mmCIF file of C-alpha atoms in Angstrom:
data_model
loop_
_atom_site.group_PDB
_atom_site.id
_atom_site.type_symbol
_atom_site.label_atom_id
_atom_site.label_comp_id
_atom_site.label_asym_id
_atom_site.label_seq_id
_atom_site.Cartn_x
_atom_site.Cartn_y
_atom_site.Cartn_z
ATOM 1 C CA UNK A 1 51.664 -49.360 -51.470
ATOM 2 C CA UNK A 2 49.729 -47.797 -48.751
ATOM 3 C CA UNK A 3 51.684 -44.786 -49.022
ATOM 4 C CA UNK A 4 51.310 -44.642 -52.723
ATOM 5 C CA UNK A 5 47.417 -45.109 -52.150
ATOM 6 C CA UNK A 6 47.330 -42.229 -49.337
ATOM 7 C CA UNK A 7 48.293 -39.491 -51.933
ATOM 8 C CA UNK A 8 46.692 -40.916 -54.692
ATOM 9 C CA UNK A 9 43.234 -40.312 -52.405
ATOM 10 C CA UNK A 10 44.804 -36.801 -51.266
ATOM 11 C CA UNK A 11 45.475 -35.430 -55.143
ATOM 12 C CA UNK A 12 42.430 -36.341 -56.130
ATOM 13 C CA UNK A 13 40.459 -34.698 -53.214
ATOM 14 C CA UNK A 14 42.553 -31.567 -53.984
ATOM 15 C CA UNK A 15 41.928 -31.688 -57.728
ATOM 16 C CA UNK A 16 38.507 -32.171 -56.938
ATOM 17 C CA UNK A 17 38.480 -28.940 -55.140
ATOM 18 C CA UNK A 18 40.192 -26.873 -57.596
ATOM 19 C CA UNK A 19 37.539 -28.172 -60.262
ATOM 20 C CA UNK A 20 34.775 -26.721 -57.608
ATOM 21 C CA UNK A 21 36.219 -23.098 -57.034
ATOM 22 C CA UNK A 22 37.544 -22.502 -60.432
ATOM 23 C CA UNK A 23 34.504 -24.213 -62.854
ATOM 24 C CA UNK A 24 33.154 -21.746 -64.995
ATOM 25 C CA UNK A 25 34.684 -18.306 -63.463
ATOM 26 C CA UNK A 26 37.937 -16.072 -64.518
ATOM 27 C CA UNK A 27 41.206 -17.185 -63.211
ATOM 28 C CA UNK A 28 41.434 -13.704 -61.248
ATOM 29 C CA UNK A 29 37.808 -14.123 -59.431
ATOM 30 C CA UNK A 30 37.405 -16.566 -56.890
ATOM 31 C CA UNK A 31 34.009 -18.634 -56.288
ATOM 32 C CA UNK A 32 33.105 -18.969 -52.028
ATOM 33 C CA UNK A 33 30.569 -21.726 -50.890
ATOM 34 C CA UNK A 34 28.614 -21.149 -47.935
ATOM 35 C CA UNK A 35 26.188 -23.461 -45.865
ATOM 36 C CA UNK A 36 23.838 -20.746 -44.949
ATOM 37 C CA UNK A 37 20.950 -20.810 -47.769
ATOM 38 C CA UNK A 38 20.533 -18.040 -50.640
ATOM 39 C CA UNK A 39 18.252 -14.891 -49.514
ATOM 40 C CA UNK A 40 14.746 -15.931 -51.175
ATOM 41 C CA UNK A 41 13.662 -13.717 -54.025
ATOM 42 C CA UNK A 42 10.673 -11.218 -54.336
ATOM 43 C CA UNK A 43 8.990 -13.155 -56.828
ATOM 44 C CA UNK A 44 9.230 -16.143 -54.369
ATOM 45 C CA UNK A 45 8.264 -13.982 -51.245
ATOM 46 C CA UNK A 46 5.520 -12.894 -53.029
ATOM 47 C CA UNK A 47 4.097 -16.363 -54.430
ATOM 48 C CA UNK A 48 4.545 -17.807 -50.604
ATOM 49 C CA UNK A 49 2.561 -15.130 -49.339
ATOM 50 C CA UNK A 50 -0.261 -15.890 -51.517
ATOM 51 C CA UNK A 51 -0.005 -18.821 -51.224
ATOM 52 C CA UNK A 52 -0.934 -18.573 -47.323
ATOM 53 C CA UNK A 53 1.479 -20.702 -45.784
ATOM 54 C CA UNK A 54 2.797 -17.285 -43.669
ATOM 55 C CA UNK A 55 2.615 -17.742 -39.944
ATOM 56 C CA UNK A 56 -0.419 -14.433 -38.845
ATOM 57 C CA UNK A 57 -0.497 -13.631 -34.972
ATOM 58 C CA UNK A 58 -2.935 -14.668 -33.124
ATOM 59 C CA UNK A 59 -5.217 -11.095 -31.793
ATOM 60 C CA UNK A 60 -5.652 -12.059 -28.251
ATOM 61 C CA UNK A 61 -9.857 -11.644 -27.363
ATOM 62 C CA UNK A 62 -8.365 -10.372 -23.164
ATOM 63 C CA UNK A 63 -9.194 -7.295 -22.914
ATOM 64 C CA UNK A 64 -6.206 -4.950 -22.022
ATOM 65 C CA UNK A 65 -8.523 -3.157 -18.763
ATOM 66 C CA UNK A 66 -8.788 -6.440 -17.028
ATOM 67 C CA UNK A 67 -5.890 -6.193 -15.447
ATOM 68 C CA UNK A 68 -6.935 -3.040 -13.662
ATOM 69 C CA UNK A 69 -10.514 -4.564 -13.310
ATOM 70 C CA UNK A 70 -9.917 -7.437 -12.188
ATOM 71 C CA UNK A 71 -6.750 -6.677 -10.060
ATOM 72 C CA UNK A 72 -7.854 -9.101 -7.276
ATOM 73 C CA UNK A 73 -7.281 -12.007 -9.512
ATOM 74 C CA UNK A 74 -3.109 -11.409 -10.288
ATOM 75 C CA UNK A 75 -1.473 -13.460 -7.085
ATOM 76 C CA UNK A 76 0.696 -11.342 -5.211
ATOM 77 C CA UNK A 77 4.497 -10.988 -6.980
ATOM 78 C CA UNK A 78 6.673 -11.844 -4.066
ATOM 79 C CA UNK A 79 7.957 -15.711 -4.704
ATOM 80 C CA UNK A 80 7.843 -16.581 -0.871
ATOM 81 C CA UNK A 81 4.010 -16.316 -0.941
ATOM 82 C CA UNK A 82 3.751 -17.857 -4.266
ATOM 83 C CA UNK A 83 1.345 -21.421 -4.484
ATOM 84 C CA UNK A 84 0.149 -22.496 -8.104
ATOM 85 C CA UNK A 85 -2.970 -24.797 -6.226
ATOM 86 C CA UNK A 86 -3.509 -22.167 -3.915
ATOM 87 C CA UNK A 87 -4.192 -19.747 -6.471
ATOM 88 C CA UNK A 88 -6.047 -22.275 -8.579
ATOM 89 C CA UNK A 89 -8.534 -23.138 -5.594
ATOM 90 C CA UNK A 90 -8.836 -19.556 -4.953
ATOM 91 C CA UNK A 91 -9.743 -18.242 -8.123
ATOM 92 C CA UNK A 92 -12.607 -20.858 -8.304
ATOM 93 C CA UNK A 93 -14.144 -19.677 -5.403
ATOM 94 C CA UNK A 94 -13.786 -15.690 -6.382
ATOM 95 C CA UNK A 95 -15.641 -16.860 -9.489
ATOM 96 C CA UNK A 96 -18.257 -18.905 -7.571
ATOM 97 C CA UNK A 97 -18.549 -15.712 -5.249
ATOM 98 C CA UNK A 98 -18.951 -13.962 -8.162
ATOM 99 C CA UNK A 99 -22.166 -15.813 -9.938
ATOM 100 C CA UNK A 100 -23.905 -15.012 -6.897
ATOM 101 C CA UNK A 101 -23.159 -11.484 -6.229
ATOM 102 C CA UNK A 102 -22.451 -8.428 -8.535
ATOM 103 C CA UNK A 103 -19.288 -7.230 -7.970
ATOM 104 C CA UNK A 104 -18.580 -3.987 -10.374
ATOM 105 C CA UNK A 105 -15.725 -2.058 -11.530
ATOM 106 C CA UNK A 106 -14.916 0.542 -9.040
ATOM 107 C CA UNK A 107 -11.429 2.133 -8.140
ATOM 108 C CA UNK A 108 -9.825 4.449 -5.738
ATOM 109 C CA UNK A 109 -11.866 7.504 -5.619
ATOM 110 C CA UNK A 110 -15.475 6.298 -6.919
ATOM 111 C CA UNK A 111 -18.270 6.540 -4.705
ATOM 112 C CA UNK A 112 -19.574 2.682 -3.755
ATOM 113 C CA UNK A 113 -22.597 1.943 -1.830
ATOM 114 C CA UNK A 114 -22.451 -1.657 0.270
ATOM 115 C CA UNK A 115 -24.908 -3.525 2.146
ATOM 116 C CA UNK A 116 -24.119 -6.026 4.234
ATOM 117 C CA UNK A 117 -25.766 -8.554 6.820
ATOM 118 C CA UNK A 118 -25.654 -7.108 10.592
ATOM 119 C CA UNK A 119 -27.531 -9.072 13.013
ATOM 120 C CA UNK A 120 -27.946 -6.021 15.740
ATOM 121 C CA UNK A 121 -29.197 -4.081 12.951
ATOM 122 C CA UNK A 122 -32.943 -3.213 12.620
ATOM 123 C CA UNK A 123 -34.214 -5.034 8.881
ATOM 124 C CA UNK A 124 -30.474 -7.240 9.735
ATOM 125 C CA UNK A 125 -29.144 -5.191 7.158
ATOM 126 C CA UNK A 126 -26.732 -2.137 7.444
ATOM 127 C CA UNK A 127 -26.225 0.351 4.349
ATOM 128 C CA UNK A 128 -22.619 2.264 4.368
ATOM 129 C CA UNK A 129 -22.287 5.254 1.348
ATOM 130 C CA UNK A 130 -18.456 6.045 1.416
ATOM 131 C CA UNK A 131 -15.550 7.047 -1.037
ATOM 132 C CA UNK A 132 -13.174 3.866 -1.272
ATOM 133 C CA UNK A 133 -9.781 5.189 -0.589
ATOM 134 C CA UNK A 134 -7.989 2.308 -0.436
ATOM 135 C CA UNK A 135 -7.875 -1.083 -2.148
ATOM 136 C CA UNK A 136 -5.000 -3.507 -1.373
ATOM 137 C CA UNK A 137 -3.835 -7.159 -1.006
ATOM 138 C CA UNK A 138 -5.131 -9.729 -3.516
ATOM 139 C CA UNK A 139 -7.467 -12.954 -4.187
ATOM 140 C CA UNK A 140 -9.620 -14.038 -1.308
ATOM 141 C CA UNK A 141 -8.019 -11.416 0.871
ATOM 142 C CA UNK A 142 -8.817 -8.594 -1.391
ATOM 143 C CA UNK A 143 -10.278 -5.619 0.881
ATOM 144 C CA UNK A 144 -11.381 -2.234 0.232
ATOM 145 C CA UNK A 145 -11.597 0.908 2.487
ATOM 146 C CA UNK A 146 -14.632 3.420 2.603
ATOM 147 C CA UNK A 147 -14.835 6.911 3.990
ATOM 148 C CA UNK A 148 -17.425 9.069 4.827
ATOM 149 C CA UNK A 149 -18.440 12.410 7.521
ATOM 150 C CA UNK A 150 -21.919 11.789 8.653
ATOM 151 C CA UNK A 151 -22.522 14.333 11.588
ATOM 152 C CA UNK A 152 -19.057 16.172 11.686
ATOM 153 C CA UNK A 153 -17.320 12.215 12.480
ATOM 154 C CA UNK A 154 -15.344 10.762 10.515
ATOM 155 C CA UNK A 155 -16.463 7.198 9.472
ATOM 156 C CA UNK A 156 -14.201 4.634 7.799
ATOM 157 C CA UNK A 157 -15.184 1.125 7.269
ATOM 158 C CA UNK A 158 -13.118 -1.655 5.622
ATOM 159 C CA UNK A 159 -14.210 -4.550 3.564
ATOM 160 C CA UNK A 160 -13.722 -7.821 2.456
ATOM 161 C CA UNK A 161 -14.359 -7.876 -1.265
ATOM 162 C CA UNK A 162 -15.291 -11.337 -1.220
ATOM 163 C CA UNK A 163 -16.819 -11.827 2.206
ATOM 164 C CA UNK A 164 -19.788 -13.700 2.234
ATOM 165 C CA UNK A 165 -21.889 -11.110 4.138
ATOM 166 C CA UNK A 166 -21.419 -8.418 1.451
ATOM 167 C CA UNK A 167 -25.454 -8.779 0.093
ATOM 168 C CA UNK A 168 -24.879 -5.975 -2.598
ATOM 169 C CA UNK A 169 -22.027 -3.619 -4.039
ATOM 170 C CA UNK A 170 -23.184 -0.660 -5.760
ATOM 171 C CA UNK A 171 -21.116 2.100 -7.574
ATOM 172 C CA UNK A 172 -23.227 5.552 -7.552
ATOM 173 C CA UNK A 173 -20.026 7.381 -9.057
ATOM 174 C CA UNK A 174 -17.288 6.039 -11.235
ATOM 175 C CA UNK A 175 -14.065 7.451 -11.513
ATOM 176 C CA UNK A 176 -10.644 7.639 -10.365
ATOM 177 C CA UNK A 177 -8.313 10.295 -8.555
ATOM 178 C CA UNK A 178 -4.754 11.489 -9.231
ATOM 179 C CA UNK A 179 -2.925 9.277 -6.692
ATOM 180 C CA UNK A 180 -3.271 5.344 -5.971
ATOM 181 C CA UNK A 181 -4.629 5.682 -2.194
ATOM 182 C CA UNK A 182 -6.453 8.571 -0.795
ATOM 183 C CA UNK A 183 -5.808 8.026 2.832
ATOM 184 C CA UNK A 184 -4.674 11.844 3.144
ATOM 185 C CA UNK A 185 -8.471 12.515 3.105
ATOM 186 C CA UNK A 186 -8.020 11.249 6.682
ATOM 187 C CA UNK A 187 -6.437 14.757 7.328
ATOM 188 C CA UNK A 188 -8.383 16.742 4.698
ATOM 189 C CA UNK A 189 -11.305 19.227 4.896
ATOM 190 C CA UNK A 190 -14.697 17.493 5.654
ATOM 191 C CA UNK A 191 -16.143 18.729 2.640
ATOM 192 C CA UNK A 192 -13.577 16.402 0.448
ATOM 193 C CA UNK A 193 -15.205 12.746 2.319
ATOM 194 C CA UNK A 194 -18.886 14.062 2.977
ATOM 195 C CA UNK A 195 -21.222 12.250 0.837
ATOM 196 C CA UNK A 196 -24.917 12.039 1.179
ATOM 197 C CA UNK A 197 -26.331 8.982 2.041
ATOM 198 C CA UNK A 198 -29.214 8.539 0.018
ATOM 199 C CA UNK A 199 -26.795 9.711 -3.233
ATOM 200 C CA UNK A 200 -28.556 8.625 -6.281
ATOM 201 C CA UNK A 201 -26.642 6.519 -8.940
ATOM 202 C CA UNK A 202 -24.511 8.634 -12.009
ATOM 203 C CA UNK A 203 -24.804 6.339 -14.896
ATOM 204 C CA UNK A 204 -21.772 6.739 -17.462
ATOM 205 C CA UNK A 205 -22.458 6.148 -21.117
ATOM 206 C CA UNK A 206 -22.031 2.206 -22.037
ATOM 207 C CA UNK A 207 -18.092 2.060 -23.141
ATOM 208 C CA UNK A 208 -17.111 5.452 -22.165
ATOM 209 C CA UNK A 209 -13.862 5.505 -20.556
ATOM 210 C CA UNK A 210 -13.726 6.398 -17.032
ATOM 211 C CA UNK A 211 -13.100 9.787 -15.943
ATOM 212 C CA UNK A 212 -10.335 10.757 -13.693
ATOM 213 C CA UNK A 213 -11.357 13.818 -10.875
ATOM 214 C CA UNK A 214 -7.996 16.119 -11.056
ATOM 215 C CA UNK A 215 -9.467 17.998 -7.825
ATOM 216 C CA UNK A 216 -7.106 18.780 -5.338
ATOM 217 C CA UNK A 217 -7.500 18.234 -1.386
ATOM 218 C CA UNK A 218 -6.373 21.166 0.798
ATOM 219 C CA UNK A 219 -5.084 19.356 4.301
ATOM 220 C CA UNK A 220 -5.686 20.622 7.965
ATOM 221 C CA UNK A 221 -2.899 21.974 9.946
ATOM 222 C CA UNK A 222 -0.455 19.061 11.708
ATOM 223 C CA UNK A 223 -1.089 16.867 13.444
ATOM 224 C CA UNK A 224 -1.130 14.437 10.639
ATOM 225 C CA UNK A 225 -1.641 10.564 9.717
ATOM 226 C CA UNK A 226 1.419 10.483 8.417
ATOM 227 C CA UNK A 227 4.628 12.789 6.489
ATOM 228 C CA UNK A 228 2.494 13.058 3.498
ATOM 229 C CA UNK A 229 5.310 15.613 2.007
ATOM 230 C CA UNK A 230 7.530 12.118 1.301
ATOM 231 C CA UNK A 231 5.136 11.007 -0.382
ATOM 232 C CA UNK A 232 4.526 12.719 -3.704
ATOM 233 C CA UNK A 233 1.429 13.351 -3.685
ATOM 234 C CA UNK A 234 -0.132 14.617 -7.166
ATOM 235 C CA UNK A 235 -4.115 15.620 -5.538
ATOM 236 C CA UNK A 236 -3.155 17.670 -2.341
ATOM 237 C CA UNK A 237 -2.989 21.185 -2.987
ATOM 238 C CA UNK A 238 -1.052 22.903 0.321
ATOM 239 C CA UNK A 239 1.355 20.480 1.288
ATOM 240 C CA UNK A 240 4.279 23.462 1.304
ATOM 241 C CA UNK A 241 2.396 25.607 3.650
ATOM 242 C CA UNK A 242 2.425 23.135 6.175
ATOM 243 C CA UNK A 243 6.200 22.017 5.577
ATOM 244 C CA UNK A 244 9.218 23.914 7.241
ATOM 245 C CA UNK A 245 12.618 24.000 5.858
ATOM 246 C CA UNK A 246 13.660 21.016 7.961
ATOM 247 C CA UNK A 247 10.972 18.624 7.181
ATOM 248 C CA UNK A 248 11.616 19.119 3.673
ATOM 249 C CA UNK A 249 15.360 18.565 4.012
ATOM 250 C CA UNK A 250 14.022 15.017 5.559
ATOM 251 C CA UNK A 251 12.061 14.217 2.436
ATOM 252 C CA UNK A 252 14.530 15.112 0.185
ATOM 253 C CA UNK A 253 17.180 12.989 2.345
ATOM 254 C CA UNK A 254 14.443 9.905 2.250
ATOM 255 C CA UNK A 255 13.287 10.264 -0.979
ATOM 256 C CA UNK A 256 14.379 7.321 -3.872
ATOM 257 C CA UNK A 257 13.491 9.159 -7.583
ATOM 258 C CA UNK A 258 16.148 6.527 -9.225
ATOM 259 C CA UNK A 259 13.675 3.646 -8.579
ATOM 260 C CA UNK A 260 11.338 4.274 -10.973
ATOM 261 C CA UNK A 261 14.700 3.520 -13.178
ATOM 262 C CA UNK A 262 15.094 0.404 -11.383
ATOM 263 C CA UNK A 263 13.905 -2.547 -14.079
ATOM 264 C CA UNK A 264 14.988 -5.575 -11.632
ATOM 265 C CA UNK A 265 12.855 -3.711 -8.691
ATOM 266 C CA UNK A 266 10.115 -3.209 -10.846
ATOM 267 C CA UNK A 267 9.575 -6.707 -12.432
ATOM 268 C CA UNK A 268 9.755 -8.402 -8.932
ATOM 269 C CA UNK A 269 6.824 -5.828 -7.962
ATOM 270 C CA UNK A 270 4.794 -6.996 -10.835
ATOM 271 C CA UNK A 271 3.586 -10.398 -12.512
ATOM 272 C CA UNK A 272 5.112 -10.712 -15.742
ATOM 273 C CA UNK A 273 2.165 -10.323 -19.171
ATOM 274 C CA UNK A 274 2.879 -13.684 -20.337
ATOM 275 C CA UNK A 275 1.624 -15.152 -16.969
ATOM 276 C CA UNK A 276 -0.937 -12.464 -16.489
ATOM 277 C CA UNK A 277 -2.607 -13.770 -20.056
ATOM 278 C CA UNK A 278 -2.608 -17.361 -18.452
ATOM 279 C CA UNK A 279 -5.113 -16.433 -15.932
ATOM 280 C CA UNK A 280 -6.998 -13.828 -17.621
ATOM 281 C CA UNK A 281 -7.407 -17.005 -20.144
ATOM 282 C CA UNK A 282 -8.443 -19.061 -17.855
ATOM 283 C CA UNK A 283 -10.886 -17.352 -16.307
ATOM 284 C CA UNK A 284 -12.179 -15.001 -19.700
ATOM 285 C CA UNK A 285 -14.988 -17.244 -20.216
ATOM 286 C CA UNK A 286 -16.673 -17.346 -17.117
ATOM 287 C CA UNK A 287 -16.134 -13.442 -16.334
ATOM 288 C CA UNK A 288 -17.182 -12.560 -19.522
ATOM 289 C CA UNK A 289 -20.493 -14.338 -18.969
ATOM 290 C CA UNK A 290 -21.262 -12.285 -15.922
ATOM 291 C CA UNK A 291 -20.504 -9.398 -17.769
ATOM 292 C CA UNK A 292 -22.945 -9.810 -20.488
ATOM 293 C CA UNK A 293 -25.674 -10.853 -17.726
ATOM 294 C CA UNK A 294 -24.745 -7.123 -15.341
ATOM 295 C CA UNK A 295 -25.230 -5.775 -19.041
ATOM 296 C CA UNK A 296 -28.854 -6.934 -19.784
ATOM 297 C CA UNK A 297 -29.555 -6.081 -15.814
ATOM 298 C CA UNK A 298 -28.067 -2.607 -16.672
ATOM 299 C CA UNK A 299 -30.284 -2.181 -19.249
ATOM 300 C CA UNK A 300 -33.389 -3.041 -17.470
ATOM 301 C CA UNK A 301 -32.924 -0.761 -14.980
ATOM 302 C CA UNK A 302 -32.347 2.645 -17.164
ATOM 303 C CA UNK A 303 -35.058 1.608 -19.150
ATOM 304 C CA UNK A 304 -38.620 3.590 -18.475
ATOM 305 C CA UNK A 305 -42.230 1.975 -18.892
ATOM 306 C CA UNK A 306 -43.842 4.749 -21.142
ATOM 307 C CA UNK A 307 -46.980 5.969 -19.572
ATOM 308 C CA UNK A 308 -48.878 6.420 -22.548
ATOM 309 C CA UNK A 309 -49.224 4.230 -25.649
ATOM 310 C CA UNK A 310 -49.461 5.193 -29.704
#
């Protein structure tokens, strides 16, 4: 009996079957079944689309020059030094720093003005004018570099962005240079660091971009700071005239050109987008607030009391 039962069960599964793939079609075509579910139509494409239930992307409200702003606030990319509360805490008090001083956009090449506390000094203030030529390391430990020749010396001075004795930051010229540091001015003509001291401020249009100086240095003879011909430098103009056959054999034996093909080298260098949106999210708010308030300051200043009324 049970074996009589057994292939009762297995001819009617298999006539069940047959029924399935040959219902309703020609003996010659045969009917396939699939899981996967039937490509949607245009008429219902169209009806879910008006009927709103589409998922839209979200515009993110960062701006994309914050990163370059506000490069102090991206934590350095090497995991070793890496500390979520660390970064946390530190942020905080860049933003507290922040409400009470005015710390503007400036980059390597403008022209910044900074006064800071000096207790030998005469008011116990000291004013430096100087082209930044470097700017380097990140949060609380952010530092800039200015240069200037006042009486045929050369005068560099370095900076803690977020040093308490900083009293004001000023940028009398806005703009960038060709190459990401300009420590070759070290070894340049005076003319290229010489800036006068009581420079007035060059006010740019409000959301013009900024402009990029394409002049090119021209470098004293050797000695210099350092083999600037390994360095590819796009702003110094006489490099070659200063570089014998065997120095540039050197560079060329030094020099890496396949590792700005290097993906893996590159993203450990940098902090991935998706994180860089986390903190530019956190912190949009509060940065954006003390934008609007520079603004209004901004436009107090460049406005002009007529002397006359209608």
């Amino acid at each position: 009996m049970n074996y009589l039962s057994k292939s009762n069960a297995a001819a009617r599964s298999i006539w069940f079957l047959k029924s399935l793939c040959t219902e309703g079609t020609p003996a010659t075509a045969t009917r396939c079944y699939s899981t996967k579910l039937a490509p949607a139509s245009a008429s219902a494409l169209k009806a879910s689309s008006a009927s709103g239930n589409a998922p839209t992307e979200r515009k993110s409200i960062i701006p994309p020059n914050y990163r370059y702003v506000y490069q102090e606030f991206l934590p350095d990319p090497k995991v070793e030094w890496r500390n979520s509360v660390r970064e946390k805490l530190e942020r905080k008090d860049m933003l507290d720093r922040r409400a009470n001083i005015d710390i503007p956009e400036f980059y390597v090449g403008s022209v910044v003005a900074v006064t800071s506390s000096d207790p030998h000094a005469e008011n116990k203030t000291a004013r430096f004018v100087g082209i930044c030529i470097l700017r380097e390391k990140c949060g609380l430990r952010a530092r800039f570099i200015l240069r200037n020749v006042i009486d045929h010396q050369g005068i560099e001075i370095s900076y803690d962005l977020y040093d308490p004795t900083l009293q004001k930051i000023e940028v009398l010229r806005l703009e960038k240079r060709l190459d990401d540091n300009l420590l070759y001015l070290r070894d340049a003509l005076d003319e290229y660091s010489t800036f006068d001291v009581n420079m007035e401020p060059e006010i740019l249009p409000e959301g013009s971009p900024v402009p990029v100086n394409d002049v090119k240095v021209v470098l004293k003879p050797r000695p210099w700071y350092a083999r600037w011909e390994r360095h590819n430098l796009q702003g110094v103009a006489n490099i070659e005239e200063h570089t014998n056959e065997r120095r540039r054999r050197k560079a060329e034996a030094v020099a890496t050109p396949w590792e700005k093909y290097d993906l893996m080298k590159e993203y450990r260098r940098s902090i991935p987008e998706e994180e860089q949106k986390e903190i530019f999210t956190e912190i949009y708010s509060q940065l954006h607030s003390l934008e609007l308030a520079r603004k209004k300051m901004k436009r107090k200043r460049t406005f002009v009391k007529p002397t006359k009324l209608a």
